[in-house]
Coordinates of C-alpha atoms in Angstrom, one line a residue:
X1 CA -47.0 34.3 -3.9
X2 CA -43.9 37.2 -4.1
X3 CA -44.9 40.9 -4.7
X4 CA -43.6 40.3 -8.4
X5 CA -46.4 37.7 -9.3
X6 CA -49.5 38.9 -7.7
X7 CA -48.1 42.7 -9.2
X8 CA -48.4 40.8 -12.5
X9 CA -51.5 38.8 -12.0
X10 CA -53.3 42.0 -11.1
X11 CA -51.6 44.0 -14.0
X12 CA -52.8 41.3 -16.7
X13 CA -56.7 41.9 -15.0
X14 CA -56.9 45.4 -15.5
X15 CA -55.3 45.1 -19.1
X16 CA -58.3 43.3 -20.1
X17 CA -60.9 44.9 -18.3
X18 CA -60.2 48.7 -20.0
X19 CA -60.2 47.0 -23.5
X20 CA -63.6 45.9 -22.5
X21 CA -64.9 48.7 -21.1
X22 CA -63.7 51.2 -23.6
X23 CA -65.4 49.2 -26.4
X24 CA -69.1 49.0 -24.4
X25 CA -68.2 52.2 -22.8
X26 CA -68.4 53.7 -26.6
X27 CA -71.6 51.0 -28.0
X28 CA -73.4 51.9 -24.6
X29 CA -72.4 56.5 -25.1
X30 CA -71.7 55.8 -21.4
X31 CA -69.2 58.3 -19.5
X32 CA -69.0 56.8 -16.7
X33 CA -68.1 53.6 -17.6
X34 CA -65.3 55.2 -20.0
X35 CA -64.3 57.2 -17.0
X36 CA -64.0 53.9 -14.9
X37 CA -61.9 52.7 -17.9
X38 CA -59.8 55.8 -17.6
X39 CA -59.5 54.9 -14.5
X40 CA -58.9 51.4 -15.0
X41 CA -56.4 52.7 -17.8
X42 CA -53.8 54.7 -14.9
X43 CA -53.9 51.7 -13.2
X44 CA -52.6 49.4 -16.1
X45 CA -50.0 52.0 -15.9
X46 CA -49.8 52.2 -12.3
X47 CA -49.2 48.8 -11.7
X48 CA -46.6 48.4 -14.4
X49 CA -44.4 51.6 -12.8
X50 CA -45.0 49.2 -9.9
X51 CA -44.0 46.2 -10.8
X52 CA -40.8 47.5 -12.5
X53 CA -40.1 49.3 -9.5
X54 CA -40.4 46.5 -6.9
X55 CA -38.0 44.3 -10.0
X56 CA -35.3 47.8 -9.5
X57 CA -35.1 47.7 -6.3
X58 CA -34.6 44.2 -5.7
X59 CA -30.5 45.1 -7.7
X60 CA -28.0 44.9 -4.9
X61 CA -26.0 48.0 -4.1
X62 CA -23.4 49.6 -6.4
X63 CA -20.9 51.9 -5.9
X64 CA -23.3 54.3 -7.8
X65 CA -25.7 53.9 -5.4
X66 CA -24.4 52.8 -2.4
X67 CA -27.9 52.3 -0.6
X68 CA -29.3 50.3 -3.1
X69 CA -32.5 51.1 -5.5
X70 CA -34.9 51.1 -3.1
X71 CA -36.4 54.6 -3.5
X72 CA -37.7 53.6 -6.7
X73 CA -40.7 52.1 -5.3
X74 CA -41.4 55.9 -4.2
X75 CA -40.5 57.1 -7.4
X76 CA -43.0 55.3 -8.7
X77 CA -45.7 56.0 -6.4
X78 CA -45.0 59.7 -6.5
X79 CA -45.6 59.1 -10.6
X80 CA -48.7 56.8 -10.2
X81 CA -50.6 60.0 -8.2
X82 CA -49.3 62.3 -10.8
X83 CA -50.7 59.9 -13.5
X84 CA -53.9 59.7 -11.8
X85 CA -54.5 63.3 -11.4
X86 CA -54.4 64.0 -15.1
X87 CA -56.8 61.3 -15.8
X88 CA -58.7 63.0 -13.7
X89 CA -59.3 66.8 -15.1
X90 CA -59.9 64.5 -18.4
X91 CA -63.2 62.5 -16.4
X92 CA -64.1 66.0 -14.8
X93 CA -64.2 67.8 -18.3
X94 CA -65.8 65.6 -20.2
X95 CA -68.3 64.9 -17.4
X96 CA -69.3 68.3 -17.3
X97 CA -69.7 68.5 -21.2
X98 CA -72.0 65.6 -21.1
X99 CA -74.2 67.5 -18.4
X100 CA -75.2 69.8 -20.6
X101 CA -75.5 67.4 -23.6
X102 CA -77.0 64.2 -21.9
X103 CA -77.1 61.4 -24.3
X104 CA -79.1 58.2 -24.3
X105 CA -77.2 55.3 -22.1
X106 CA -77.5 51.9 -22.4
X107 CA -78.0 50.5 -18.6
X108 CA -77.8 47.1 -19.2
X109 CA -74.4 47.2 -20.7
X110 CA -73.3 49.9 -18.2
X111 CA -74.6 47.2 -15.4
X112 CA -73.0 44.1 -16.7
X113 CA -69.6 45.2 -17.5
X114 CA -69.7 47.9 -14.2
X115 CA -69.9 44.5 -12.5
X116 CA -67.3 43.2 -14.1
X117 CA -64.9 45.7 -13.1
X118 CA -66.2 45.5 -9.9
X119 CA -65.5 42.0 -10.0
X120 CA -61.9 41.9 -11.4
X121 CA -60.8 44.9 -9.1
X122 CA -62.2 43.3 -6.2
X123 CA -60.1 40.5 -7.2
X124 CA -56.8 42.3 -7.8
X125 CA -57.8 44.4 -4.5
X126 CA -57.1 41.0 -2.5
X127 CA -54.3 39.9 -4.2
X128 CA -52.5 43.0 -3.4
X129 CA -53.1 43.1 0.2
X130 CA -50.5 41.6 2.5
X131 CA -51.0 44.0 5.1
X132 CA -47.4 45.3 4.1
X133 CA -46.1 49.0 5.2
X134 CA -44.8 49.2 1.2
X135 CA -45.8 52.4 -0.3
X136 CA -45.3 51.4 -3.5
X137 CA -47.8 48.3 -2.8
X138 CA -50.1 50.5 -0.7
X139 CA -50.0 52.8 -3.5
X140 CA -50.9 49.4 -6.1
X141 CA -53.5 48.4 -3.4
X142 CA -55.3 51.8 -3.1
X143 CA -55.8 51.7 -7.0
X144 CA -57.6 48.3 -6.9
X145 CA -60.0 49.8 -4.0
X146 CA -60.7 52.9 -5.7
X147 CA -61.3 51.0 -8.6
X148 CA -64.0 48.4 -7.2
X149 CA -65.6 51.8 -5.5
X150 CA -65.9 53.7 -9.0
X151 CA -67.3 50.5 -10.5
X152 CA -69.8 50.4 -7.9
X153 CA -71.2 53.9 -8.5
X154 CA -71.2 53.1 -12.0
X155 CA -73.5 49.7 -11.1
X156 CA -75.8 52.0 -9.3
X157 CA -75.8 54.7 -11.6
X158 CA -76.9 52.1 -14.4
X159 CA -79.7 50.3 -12.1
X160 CA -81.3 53.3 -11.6
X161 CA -80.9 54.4 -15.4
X162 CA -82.2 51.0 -16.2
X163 CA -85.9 52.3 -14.3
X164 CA -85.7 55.5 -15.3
X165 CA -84.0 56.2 -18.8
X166 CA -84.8 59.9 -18.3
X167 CA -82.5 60.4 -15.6
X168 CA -79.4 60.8 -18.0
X169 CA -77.6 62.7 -15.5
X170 CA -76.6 60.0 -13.7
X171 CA -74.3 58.7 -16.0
X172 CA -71.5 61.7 -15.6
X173 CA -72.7 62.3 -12.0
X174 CA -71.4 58.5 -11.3
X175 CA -67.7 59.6 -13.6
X176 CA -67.7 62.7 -11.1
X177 CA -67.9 60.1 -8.4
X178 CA -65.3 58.5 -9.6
X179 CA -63.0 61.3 -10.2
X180 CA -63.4 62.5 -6.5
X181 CA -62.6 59.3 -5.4
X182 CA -59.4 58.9 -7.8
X183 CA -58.6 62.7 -6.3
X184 CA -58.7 61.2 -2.8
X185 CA -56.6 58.5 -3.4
X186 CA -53.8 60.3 -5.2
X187 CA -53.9 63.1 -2.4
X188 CA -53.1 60.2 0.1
X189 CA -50.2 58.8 -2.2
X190 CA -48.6 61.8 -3.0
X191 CA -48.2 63.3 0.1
X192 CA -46.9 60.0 1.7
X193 CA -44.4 60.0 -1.6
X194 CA -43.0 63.2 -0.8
X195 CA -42.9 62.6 2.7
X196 CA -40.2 59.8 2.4
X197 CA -38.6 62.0 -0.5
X198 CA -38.2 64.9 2.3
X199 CA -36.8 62.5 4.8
X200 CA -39.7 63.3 7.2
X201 CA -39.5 61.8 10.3
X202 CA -42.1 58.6 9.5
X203 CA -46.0 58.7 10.9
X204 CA -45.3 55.9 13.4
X205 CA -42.0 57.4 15.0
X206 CA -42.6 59.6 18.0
X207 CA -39.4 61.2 18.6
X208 CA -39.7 62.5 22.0
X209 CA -40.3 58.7 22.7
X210 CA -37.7 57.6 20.8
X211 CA -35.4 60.2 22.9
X212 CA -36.6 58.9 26.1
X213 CA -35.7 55.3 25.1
X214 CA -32.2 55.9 24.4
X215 CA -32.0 58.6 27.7
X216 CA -32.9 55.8 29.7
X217 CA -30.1 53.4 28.4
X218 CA -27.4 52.8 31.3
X219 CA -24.4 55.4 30.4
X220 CA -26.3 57.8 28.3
X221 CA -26.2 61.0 29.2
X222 CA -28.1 63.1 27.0
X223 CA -29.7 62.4 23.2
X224 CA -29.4 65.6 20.8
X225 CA -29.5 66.3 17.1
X226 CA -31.8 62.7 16.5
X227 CA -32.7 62.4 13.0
X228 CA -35.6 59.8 12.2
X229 CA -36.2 59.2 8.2
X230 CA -36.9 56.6 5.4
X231 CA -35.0 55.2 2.8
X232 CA -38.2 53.8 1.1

């Protein structure tokens, strides 16, 4: 299965999994679970700059663009951690609000469909790992993880909730969780985005090795001004 398909596959699951959870998030007054649909919501998004991405870059080269449309992959990496970021300060706010105005939660919904997502991300997670150096499907991949994670503090969140009903802080606590982890994985994606946008020499090139290598070649002399970057 091509990057295109399993893109799509994994685009179609999280579709159907925020309508879900944004209609029990609101019958079960639970933020965490709308925060794990927020969440679930940037990756709808995510995976569609994705997917469209991977389909740009696969044009040949033009005389426009005589290397071809391969950064768009970054492009739209570099967009998915921006996207993710707002999304975030919206969990964190309205988090905070419910703090200090807990409201009754329904833990058995909040269990059930939490599981669900955990389910369906977990799912999406495997499709999208190929074990590929692909930002842009590292940046798809990291989604699905963070996902399954944020579904599972949500899960434990209700379990507990579902003992003790008192304990309504839980229920934002677990959307905090979430949006530290959503923070964490667009701090990873971001700075790898710009890295390739700066032409930094990439994490797995040493270039005083690289140097070395070419000094040893028969008939080389001396290696200067070496530039090391990525296209994509």
């Amino acid at each position: 299965m091509d990057r295109t398909h399993r893109l799509a596959i994994s685009l179609a699951l999280n579709a159907g999994l925020v309508v879900v959870q944004i209609g029990f998030g609101v019958i079960a007054h639970s933020t965490g679970l709308l925060a794990d649909a927020g969440h679930n919501l940037t990756d709808v998004g995510a995976l569609l700059l994705s997917l469209v991405a991977v389909r740009f870059a696969l044009r040949p080269p033009s005389a426009q663009r005589s290397f071809g449309n391969h950064r768009a992959t970054i492009l739209a990496a570099l967009a998915n951690a921006s996207l993710i970021a707002v999304v975030t300060v919206l969990i964190v706010i309205d988090s905070v609000h419910r703090l200090g105005h807990p409201e009754q939660v329904r833990a058995g919904i909040v269990v059930i469909v939490a599981s669900c997502g955990l389910v369906v991300n977990g799912v999406a997670a495997l499709l999208l790992r190929d074990g590929s150096s692909d930002l842009n499907m590292r940046a798809a991949l990291l989604h699905m993880v963070g996902d399954a994670l944020a579904s599972l503090a949500v899960v434990v969140a209700g379990v507990v909730l579902l003992f003790e009903p008192s304990a309504t802080w839980l229920d934002p606590v677990s959307a905090l969780v979430v949006a530290a982890i959503i923070v964490y994985q667009a701090c990873r994606v971001f700075r790898a985005s710009i890295a390739v946008l700066l032409e930094s020499t990439p994490s797995d090139v040493d270039l005083d090795e690289l140097t070395a290598a070419m000094a040893r070649v028969p008939g080389v002399g001396d290696v200067h001004d070496l530039h090391v970057w990525s296209l994509s």
